[in-house]
CSV table of C-alpha atoms in Angstrom, one decimal:
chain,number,residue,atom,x,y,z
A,1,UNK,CA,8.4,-31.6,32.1
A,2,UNK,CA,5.1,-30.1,33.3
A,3,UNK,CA,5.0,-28.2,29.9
A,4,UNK,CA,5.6,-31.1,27.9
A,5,UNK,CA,3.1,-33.3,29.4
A,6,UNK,CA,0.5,-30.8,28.8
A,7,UNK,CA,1.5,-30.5,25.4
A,8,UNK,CA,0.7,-34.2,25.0
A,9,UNK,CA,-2.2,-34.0,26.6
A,10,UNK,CA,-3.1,-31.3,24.6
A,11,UNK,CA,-2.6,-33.2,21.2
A,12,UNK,CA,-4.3,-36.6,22.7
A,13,UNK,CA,-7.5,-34.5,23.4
A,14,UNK,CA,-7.3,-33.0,19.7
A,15,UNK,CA,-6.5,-36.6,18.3
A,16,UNK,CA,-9.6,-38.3,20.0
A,17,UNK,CA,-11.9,-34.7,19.1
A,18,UNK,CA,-11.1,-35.8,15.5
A,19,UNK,CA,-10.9,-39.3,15.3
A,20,UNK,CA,-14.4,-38.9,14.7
A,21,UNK,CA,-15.7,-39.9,11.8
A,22,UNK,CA,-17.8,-37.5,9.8
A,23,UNK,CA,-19.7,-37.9,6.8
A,24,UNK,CA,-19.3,-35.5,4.6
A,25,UNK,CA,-16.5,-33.6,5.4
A,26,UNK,CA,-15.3,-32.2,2.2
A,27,UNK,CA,-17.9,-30.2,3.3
A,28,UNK,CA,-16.9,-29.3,6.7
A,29,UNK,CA,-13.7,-28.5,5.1
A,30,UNK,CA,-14.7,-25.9,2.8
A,31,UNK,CA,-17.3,-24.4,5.1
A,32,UNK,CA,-14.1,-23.8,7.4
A,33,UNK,CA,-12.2,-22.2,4.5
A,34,UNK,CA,-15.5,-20.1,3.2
A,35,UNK,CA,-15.5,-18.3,7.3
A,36,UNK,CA,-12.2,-17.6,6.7
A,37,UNK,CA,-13.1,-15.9,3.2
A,38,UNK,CA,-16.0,-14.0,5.2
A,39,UNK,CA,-13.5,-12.4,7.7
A,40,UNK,CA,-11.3,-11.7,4.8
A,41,UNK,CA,-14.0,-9.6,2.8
A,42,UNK,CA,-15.1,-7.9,6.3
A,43,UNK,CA,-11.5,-6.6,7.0
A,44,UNK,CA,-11.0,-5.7,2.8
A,45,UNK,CA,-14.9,-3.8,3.0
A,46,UNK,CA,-14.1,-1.9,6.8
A,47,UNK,CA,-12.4,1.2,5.0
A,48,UNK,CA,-14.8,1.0,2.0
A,49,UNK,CA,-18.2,1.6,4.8
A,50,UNK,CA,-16.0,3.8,6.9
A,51,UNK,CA,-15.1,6.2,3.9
A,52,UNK,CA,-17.1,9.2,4.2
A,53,UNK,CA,-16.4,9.3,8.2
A,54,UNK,CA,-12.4,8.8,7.7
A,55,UNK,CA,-12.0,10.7,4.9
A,56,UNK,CA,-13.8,13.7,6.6
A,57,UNK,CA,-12.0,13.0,10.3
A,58,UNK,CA,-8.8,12.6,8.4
A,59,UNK,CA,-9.1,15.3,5.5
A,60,UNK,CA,-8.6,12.9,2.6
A,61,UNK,CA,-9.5,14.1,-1.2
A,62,UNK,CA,-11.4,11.8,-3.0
A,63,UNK,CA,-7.7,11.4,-5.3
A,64,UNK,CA,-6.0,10.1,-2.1
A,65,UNK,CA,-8.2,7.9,-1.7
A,66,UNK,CA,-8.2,6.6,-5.1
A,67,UNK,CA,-4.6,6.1,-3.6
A,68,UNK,CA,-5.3,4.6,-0.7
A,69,UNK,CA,-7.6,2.2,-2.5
A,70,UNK,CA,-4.8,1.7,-5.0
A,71,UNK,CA,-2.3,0.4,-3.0
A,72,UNK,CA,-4.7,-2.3,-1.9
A,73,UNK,CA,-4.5,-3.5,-5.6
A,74,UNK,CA,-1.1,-3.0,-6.4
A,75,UNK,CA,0.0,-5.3,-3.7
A,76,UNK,CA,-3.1,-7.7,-4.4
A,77,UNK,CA,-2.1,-9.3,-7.5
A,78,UNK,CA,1.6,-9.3,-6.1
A,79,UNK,CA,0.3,-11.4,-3.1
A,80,UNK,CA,-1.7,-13.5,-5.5
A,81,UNK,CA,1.3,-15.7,-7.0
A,82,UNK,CA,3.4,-15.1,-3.8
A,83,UNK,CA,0.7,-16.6,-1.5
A,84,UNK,CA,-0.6,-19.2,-3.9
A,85,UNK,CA,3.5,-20.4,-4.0
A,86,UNK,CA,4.0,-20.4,-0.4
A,87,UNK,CA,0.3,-22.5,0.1
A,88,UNK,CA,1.5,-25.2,-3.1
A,89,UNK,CA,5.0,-25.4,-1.0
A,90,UNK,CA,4.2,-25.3,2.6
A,91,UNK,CA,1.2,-26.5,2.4
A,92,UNK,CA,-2.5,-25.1,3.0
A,93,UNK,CA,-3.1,-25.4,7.0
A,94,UNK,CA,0.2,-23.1,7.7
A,95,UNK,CA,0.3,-20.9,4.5
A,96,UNK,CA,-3.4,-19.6,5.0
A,97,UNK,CA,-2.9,-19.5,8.8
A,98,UNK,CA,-0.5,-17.0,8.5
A,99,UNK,CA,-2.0,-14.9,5.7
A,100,UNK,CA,-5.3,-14.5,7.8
A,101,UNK,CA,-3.1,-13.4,10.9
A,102,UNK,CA,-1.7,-11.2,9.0
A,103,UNK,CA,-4.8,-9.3,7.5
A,104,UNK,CA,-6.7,-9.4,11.0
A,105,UNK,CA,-3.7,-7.2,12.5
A,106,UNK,CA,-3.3,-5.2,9.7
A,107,UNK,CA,-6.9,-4.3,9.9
A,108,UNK,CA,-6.7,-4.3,13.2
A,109,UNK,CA,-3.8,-1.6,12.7
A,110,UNK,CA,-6.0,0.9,10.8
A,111,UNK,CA,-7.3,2.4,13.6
A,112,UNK,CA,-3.8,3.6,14.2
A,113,UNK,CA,-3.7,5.4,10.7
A,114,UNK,CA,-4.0,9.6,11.4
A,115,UNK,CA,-3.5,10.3,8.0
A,116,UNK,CA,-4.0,9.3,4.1
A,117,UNK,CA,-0.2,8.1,4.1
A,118,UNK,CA,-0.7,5.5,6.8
A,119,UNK,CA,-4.0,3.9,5.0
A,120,UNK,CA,-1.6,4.1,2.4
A,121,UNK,CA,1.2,1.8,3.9
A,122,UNK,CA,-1.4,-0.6,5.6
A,123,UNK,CA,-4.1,-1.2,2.4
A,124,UNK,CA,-0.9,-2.4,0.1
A,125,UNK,CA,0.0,-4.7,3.7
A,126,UNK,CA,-3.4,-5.9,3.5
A,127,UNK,CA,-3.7,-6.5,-0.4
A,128,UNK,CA,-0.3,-8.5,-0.2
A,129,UNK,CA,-1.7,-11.0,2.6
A,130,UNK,CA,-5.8,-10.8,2.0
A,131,UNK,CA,-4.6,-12.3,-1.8
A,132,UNK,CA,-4.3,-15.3,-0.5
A,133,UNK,CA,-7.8,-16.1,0.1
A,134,UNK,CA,-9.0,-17.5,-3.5
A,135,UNK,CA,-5.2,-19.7,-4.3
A,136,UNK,CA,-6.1,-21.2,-0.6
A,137,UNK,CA,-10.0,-22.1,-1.9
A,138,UNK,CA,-9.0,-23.1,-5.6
A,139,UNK,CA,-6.0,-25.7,-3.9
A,140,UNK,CA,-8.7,-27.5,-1.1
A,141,UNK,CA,-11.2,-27.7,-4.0
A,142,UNK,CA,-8.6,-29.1,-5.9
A,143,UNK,CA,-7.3,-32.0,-2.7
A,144,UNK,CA,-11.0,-32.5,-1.3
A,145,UNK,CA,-13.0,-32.4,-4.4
A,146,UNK,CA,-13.5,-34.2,-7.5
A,147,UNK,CA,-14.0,-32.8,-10.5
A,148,UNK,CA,-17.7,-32.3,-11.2
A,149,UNK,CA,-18.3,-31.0,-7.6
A,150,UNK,CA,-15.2,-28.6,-7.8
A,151,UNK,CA,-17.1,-25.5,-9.4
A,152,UNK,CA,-19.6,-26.0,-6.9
A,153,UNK,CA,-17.0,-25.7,-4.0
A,154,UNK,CA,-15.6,-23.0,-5.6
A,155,UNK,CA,-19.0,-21.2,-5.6
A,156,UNK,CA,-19.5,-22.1,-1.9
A,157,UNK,CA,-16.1,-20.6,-0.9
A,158,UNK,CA,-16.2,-17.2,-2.7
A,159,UNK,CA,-19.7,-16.7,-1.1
A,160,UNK,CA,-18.1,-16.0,1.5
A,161,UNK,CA,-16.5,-12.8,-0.3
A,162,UNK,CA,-20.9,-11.6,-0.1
A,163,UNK,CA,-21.2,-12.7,3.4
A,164,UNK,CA,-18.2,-10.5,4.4
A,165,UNK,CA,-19.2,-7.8,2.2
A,166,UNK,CA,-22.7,-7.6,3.2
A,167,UNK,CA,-21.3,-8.2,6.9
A,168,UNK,CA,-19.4,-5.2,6.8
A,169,UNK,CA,-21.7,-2.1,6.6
A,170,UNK,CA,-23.9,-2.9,9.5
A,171,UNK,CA,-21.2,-3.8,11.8
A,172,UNK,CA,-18.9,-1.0,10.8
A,173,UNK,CA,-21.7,1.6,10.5
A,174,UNK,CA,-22.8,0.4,13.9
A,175,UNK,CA,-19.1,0.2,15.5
A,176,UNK,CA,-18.8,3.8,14.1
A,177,UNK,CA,-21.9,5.3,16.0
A,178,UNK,CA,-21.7,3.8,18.8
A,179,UNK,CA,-18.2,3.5,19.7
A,180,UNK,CA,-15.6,5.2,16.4
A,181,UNK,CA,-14.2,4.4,13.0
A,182,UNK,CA,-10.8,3.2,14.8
A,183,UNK,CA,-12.8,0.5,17.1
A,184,UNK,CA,-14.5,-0.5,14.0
A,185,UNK,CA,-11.2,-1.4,12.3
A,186,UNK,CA,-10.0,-3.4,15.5
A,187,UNK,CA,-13.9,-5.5,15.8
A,188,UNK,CA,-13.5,-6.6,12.4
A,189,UNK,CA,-9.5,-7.3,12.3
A,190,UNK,CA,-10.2,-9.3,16.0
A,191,UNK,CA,-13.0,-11.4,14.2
A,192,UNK,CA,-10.0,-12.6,11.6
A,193,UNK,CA,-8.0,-13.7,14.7
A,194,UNK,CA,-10.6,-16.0,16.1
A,195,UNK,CA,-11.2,-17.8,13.0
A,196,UNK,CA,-7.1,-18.2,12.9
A,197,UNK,CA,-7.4,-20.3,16.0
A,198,UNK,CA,-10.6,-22.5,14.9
A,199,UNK,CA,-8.7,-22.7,11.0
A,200,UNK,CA,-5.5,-24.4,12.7
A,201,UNK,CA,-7.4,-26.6,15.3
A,202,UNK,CA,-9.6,-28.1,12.6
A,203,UNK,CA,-8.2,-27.8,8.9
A,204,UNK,CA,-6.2,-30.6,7.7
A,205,UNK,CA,-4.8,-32.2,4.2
A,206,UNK,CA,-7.5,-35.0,3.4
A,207,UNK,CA,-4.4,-38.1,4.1
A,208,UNK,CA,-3.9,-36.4,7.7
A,209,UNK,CA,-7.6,-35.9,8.5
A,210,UNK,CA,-8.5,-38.4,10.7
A,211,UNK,CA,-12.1,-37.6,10.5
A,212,UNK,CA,-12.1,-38.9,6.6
A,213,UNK,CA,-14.2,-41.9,6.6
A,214,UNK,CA,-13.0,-44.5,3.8
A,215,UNK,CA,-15.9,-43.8,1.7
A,216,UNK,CA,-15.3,-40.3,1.2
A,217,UNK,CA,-12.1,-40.8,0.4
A,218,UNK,CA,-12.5,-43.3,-2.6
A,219,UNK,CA,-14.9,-41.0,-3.8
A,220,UNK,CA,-12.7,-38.1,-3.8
A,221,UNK,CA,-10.1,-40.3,-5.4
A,222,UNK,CA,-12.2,-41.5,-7.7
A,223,UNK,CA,-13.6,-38.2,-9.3
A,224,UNK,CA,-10.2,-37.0,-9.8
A,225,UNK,CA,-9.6,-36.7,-13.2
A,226,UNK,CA,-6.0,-38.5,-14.3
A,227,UNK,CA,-4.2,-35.1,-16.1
A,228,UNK,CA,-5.2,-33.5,-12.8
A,229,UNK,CA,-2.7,-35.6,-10.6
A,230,UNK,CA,-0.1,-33.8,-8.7
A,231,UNK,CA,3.6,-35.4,-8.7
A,232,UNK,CA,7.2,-34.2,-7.0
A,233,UNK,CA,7.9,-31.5,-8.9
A,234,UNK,CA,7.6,-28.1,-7.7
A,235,UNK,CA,5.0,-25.5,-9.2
A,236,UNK,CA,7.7,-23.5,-12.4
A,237,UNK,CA,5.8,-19.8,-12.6
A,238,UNK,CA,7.8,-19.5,-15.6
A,239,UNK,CA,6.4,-22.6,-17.5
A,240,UNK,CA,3.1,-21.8,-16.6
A,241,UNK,CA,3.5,-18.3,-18.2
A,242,UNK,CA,4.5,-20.0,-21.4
A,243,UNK,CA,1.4,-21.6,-21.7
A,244,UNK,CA,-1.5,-20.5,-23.8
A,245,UNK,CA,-4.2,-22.0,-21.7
A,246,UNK,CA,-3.0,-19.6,-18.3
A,247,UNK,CA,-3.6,-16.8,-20.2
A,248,UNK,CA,-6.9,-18.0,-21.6
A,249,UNK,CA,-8.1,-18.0,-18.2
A,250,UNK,CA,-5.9,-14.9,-16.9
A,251,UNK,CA,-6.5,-12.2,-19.6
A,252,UNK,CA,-10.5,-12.7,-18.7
A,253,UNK,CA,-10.1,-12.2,-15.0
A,254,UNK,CA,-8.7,-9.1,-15.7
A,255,UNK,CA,-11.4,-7.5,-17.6
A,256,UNK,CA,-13.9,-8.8,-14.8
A,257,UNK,CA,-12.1,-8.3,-11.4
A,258,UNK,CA,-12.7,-4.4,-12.1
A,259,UNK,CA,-16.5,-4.7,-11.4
A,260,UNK,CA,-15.8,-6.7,-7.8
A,261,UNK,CA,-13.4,-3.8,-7.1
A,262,UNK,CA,-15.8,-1.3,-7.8
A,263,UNK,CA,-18.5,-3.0,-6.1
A,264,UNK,CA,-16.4,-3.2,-2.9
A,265,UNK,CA,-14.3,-0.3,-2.6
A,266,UNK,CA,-16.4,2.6,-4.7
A,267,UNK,CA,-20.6,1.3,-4.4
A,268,UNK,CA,-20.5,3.2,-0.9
A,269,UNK,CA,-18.6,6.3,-1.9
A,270,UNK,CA,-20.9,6.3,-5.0
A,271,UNK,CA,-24.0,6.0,-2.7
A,272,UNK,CA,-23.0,9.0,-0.9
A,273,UNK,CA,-21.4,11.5,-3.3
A,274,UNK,CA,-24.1,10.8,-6.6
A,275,UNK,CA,-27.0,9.2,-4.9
A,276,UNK,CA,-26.8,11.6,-1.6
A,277,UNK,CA,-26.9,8.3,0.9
A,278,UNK,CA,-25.8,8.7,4.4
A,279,UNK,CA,-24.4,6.2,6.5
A,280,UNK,CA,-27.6,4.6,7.5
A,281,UNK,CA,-29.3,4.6,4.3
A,282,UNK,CA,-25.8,2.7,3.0
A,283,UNK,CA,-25.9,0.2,5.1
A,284,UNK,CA,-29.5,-0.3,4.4
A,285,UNK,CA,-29.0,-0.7,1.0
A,286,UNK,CA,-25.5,-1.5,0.1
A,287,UNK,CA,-25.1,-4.9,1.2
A,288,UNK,CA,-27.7,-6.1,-1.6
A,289,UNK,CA,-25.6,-6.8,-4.4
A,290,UNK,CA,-23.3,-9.0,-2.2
A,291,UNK,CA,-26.4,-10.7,-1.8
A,292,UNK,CA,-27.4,-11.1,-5.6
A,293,UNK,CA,-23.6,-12.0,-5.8
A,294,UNK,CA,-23.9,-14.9,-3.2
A,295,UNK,CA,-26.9,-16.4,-5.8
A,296,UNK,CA,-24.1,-15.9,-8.5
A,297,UNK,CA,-22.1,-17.9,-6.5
A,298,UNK,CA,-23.7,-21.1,-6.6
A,299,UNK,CA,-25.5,-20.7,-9.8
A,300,UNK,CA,-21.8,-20.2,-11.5
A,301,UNK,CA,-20.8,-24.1,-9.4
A,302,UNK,CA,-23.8,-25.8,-10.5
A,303,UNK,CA,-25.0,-24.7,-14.1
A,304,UNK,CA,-21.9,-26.4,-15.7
A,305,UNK,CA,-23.2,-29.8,-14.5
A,306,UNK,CA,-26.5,-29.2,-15.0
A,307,UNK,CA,-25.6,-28.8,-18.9
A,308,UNK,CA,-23.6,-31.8,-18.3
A,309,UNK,CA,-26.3,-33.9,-17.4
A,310,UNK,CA,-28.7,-32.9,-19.3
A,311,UNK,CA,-27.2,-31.9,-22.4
A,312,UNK,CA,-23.7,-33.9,-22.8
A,313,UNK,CA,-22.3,-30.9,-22.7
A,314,UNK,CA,-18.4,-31.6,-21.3
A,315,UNK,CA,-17.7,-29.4,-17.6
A,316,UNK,CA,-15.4,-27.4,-19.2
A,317,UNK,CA,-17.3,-26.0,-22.0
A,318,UNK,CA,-20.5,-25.5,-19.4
A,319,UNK,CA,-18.2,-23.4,-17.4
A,320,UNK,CA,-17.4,-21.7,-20.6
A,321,UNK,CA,-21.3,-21.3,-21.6
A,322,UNK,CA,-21.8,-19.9,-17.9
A,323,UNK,CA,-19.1,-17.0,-18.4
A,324,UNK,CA,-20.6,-16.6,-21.8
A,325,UNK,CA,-24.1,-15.9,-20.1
A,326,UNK,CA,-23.1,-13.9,-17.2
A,327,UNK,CA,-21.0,-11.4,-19.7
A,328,UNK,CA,-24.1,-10.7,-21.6
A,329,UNK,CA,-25.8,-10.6,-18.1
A,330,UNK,CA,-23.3,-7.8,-16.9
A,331,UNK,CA,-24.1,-5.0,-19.6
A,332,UNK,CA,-27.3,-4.3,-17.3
A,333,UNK,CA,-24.5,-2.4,-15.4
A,334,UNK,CA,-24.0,0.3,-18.0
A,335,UNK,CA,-27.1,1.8,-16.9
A,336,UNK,CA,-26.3,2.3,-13.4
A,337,UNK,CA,-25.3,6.0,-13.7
A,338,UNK,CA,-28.4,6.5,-16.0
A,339,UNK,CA,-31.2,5.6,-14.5
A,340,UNK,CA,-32.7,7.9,-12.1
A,341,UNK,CA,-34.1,6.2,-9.4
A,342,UNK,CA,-31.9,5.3,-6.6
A,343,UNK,CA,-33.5,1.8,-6.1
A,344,UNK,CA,-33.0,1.1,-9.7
A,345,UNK,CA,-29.5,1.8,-9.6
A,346,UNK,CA,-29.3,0.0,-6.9
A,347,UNK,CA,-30.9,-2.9,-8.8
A,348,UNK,CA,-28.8,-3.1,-11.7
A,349,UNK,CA,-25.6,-2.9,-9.2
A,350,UNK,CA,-27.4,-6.4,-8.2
A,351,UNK,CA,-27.6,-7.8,-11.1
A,352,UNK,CA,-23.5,-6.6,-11.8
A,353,UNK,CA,-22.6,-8.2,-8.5
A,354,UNK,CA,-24.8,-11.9,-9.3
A,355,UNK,CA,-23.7,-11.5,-13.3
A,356,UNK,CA,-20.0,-11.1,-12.1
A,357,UNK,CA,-19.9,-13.9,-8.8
A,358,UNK,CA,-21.6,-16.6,-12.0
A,359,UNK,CA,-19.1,-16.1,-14.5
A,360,UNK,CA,-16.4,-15.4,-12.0
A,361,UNK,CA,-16.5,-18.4,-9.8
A,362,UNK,CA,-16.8,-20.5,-13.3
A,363,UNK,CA,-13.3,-18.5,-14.9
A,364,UNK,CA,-11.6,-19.2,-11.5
A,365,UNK,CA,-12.7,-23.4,-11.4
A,366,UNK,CA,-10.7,-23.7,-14.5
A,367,UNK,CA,-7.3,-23.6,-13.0
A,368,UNK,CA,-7.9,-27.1,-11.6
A,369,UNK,CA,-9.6,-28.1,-14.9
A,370,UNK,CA,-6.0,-27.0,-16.5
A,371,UNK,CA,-3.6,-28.3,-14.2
A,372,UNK,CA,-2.0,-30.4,-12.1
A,373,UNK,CA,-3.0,-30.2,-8.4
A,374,UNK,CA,0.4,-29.5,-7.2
A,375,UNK,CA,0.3,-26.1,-9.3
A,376,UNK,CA,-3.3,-25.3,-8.7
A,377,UNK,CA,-2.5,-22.7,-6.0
A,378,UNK,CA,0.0,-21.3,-7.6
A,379,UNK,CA,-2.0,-21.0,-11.2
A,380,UNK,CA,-4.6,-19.5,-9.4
A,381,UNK,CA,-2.4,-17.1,-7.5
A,382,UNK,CA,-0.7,-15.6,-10.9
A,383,UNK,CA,-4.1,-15.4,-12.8
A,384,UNK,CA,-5.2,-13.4,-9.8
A,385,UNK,CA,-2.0,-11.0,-10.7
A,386,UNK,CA,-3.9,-10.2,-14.1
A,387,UNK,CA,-7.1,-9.6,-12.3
A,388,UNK,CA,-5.4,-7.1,-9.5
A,389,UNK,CA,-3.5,-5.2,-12.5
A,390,UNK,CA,-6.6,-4.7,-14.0
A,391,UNK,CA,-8.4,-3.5,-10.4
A,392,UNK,CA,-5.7,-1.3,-10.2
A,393,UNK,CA,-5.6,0.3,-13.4
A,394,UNK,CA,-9.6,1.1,-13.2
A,395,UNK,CA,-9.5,2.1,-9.5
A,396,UNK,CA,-7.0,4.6,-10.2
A,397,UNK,CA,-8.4,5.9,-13.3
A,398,UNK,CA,-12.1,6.3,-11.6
A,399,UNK,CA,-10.0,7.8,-8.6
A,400,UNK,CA,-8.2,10.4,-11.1
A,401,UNK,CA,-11.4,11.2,-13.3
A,402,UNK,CA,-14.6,10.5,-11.6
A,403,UNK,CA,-14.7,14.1,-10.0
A,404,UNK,CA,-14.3,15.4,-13.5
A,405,UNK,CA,-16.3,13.2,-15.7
A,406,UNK,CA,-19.0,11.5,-12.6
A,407,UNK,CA,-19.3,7.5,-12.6
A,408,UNK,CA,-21.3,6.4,-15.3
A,409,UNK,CA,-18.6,6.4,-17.9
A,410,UNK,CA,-17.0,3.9,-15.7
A,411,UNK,CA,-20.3,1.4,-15.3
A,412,UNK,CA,-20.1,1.7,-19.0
A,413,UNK,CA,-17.0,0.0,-18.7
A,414,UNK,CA,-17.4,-2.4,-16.3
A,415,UNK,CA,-20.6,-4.0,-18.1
A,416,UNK,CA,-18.9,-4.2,-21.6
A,417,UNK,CA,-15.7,-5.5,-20.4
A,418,UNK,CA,-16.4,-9.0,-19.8
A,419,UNK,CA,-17.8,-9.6,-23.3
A,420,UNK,CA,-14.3,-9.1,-23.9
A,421,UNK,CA,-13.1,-12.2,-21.9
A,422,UNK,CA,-15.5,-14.3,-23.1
A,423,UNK,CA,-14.3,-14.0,-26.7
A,424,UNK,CA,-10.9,-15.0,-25.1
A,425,UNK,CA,-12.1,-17.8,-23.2
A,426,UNK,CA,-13.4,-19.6,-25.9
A,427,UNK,CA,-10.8,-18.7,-28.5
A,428,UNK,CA,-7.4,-19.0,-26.2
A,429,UNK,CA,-7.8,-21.7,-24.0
A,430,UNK,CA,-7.2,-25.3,-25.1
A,431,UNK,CA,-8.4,-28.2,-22.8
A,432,UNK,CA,-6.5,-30.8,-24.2
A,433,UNK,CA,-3.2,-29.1,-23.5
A,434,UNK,CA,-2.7,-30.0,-20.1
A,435,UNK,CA,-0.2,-28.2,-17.9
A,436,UNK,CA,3.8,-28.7,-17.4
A,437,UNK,CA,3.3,-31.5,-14.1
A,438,UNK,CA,0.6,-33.4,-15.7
A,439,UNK,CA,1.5,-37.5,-15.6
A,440,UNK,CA,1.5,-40.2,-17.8
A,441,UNK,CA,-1.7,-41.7,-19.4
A,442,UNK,CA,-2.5,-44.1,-16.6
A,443,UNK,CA,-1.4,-43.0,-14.1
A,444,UNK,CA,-2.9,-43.9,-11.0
A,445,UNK,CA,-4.8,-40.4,-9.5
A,446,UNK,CA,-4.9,-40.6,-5.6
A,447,UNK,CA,-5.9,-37.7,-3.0
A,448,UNK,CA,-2.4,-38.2,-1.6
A,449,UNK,CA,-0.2,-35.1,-1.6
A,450,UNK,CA,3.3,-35.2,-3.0
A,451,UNK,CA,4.9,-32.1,-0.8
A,452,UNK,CA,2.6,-30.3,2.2
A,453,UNK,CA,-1.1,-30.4,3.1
């Protein structure tokens, strides 16, 4: 009895916390969801800063760790579709929940690791549950958002991929020196729990949120484009798959996804074995492309409706024009392994990681530009398989070949490969075929769900 009570008592003081209204809280909502895409990126970039000290304590060749780093990305772009399926069924507050418990204790768990095999098992644990982060961001833009601000939300949300990234080599350098590598791992998984806690106190679908003032609402169902609506039916991967406008928007996402991988997993290994960087001077330097990436960010949400406005150009093809832009943007990154100076190579690894976060965030807005809502998380999820194949392919090529050949063959790569997707973005994808849910003309769009917030 005592129990129960207190259980009520528990839920009255969260119901009257947010009966509140706020203004704005679309907002609110995807500011929540970008801290949980911050501790994401610091549990995926812990082993990435800690490199040269593990590998070293632990004996591990530069192969194994193109290994270790491989397993990360072939369970990635597994947990992409799985995750994105399990958040379009069971809905957002719970699916995410338990993806980001997950990740924090499998980070957490790395300091357990006393050899390359264990980094092994728990990087393809942590690339199965960490997918989950841009399916979760892609279906609340797609609930909270309308159209012309869902680019933008997008943006916001994947800045927190920077954030993280950028958070990760002071803390772990610092956790390293003045405690060890293992604490570092636990800091940065324990970090991941405490957002779990505020995620399931305060994230809610927008017909549950009692903080939604009526306003807000109308205008959310209002800028919800009708071919958008969600209905009953379930998400069908194998529809989707038959249609050419996924693969539009999956084939480019896996020629780009490679320079994010690199940027993450290899910049601080480069750093240290061709630039001669210790631990201090990386995390002095190597947190500035995350920060040229975080401009990217909203640059890639917000130039699409600037074109709109000013030049009648539709959303979609601004998004399209923005790709366009940051591919020819990204062959600056062929020079990295040219140049000389250290601060220039450092440079042009900014302008990769701002090139890549513009044309990326506008690639990934397109799934709710192409489909219903009810399959937006699970669109998203299966495009992000194409992008982890192709992380995984170049990871464990530069893993096999870089102590052979050196890096700049690879940076070669990476800045001509999204020219590539371009050409297939604007030759493959086909706005006016909409995807396999999409209702009636007429239709009445609400913010309503059909299955699970």
């Amino acid at each position: 009895m005592r129990a129960a009570r207190s259980r009520q008592e528990y839920s009255r003081r969260e119901t009257t916390i947010m009966a509140l209204k706020v203004k704005g809280l679309r907002w609110w909502m995807i500011g929540l969801l970008t801290l949980g895409t911050v501790m994401n990126y610091l549990a995926r970039s812990s082993l990435a800063v800690a490199a040269p000290t593990v590998m070293k304590d632990l004996h591990i060749t530069t192969q194994q760790y193109g290994w270790i780093t491989g397993a990360f990305l072939v369970l990635y772009p597994i947990g992409a579709p799985l995750t994105g399926y399990l958040m379009d069924r069971i809905g957002l507050r719970l699916g995410f929940l338990l993806c980001g418990v997950m990740w924090s204790v499998v980070c957490m768990l790395h300091g357990l690791a006393d050899g390359w095999i264990g980094l092994f098992v728990l990087r393809g644990l942590l690339g199965l549950a960490e997918a989950s982060f841009i399916p979760a961001g892609m279906r609340a833009a797609a609930f909270w958002f309308p159209s012309k601000e869902r680019a933008l939300a997008a943006g916001i949300f994947n800045i927190g991929t920077s954030v993280g990234a950028i958070l990760a080599p002071p803390l772990i350098a610092w956790s390293i020196m003045r405690y060890n590598w293992e604490t570092a791992f636990v800091i940065a998984g324990g970090l991941g729990l405490v957002w779990g806690v505020l995620w399931y106190l305060f994230y809610r679908h927008p017909t549950d949120h009692p903080a939604l003032t009526t306003a807000e609402s109308e205008y959310i169902n209002e800028g919800h484009a009708v071919d958008l609506a969600a209905d009953a039916r379930k998400p069908n991967p194998l529809s989707i798959l038959r249609q050419r406008n996924f693969w539009g928007i999956a084939l480019p996402r896996f020629f780009a996804d490679p320079v994010w991988g690199t940027i993450v997993f290899w910049m601080p290994l480069y750093l240290n074995q061709a630039r001669g960087f210790d631990l201090k001077t990386i995390a002095a330097t190597a947190w500035l492309p995350f920060v040229a990436a975080d401009i990217g960010c909203l640059m890639g949400g917000t130039i699409s409706v600037w074109l709109n406005k000013h030049f009648k150009i539709t959303i979609f093809n601004g998004k399209r024009v923005v790709f366009t832009v940051g591919a020819i943007i990204m062959t600056a990154m062929c020079g990295v392994g040219f140049v000389a100076d250290p601060m220039m190579a450092i440079f042009l690894l900014c302008l990769g990681g701002f090139a890549h976060q513009t044309l990326s965030i506008s690639v990934i807005s397109m799934s709710a530009d192409l489909f219903p809502r009810n399959e937006v998380a699970t669109v998203t999820g299966m495009a992000g398989l194409s992008a982890g194949i192709g992380n995984l392919l170049f990871t464990l090529v530069i893993g096999t070949f870089v102590t052979a050949v050196g890096y700049a063959p690879f940076f070669v790569a990476l800045g001509l490969g999204d020219l590539i997707g371009a050409v297939i973005l604007w030759s493959v994808v086909k706005p006016g075929i909409t995807g396999t849910a999409t209702p009636s003309p007429g239709r009445r769009v609400d913010v309503g769900r059909t299955a699970n917030a």
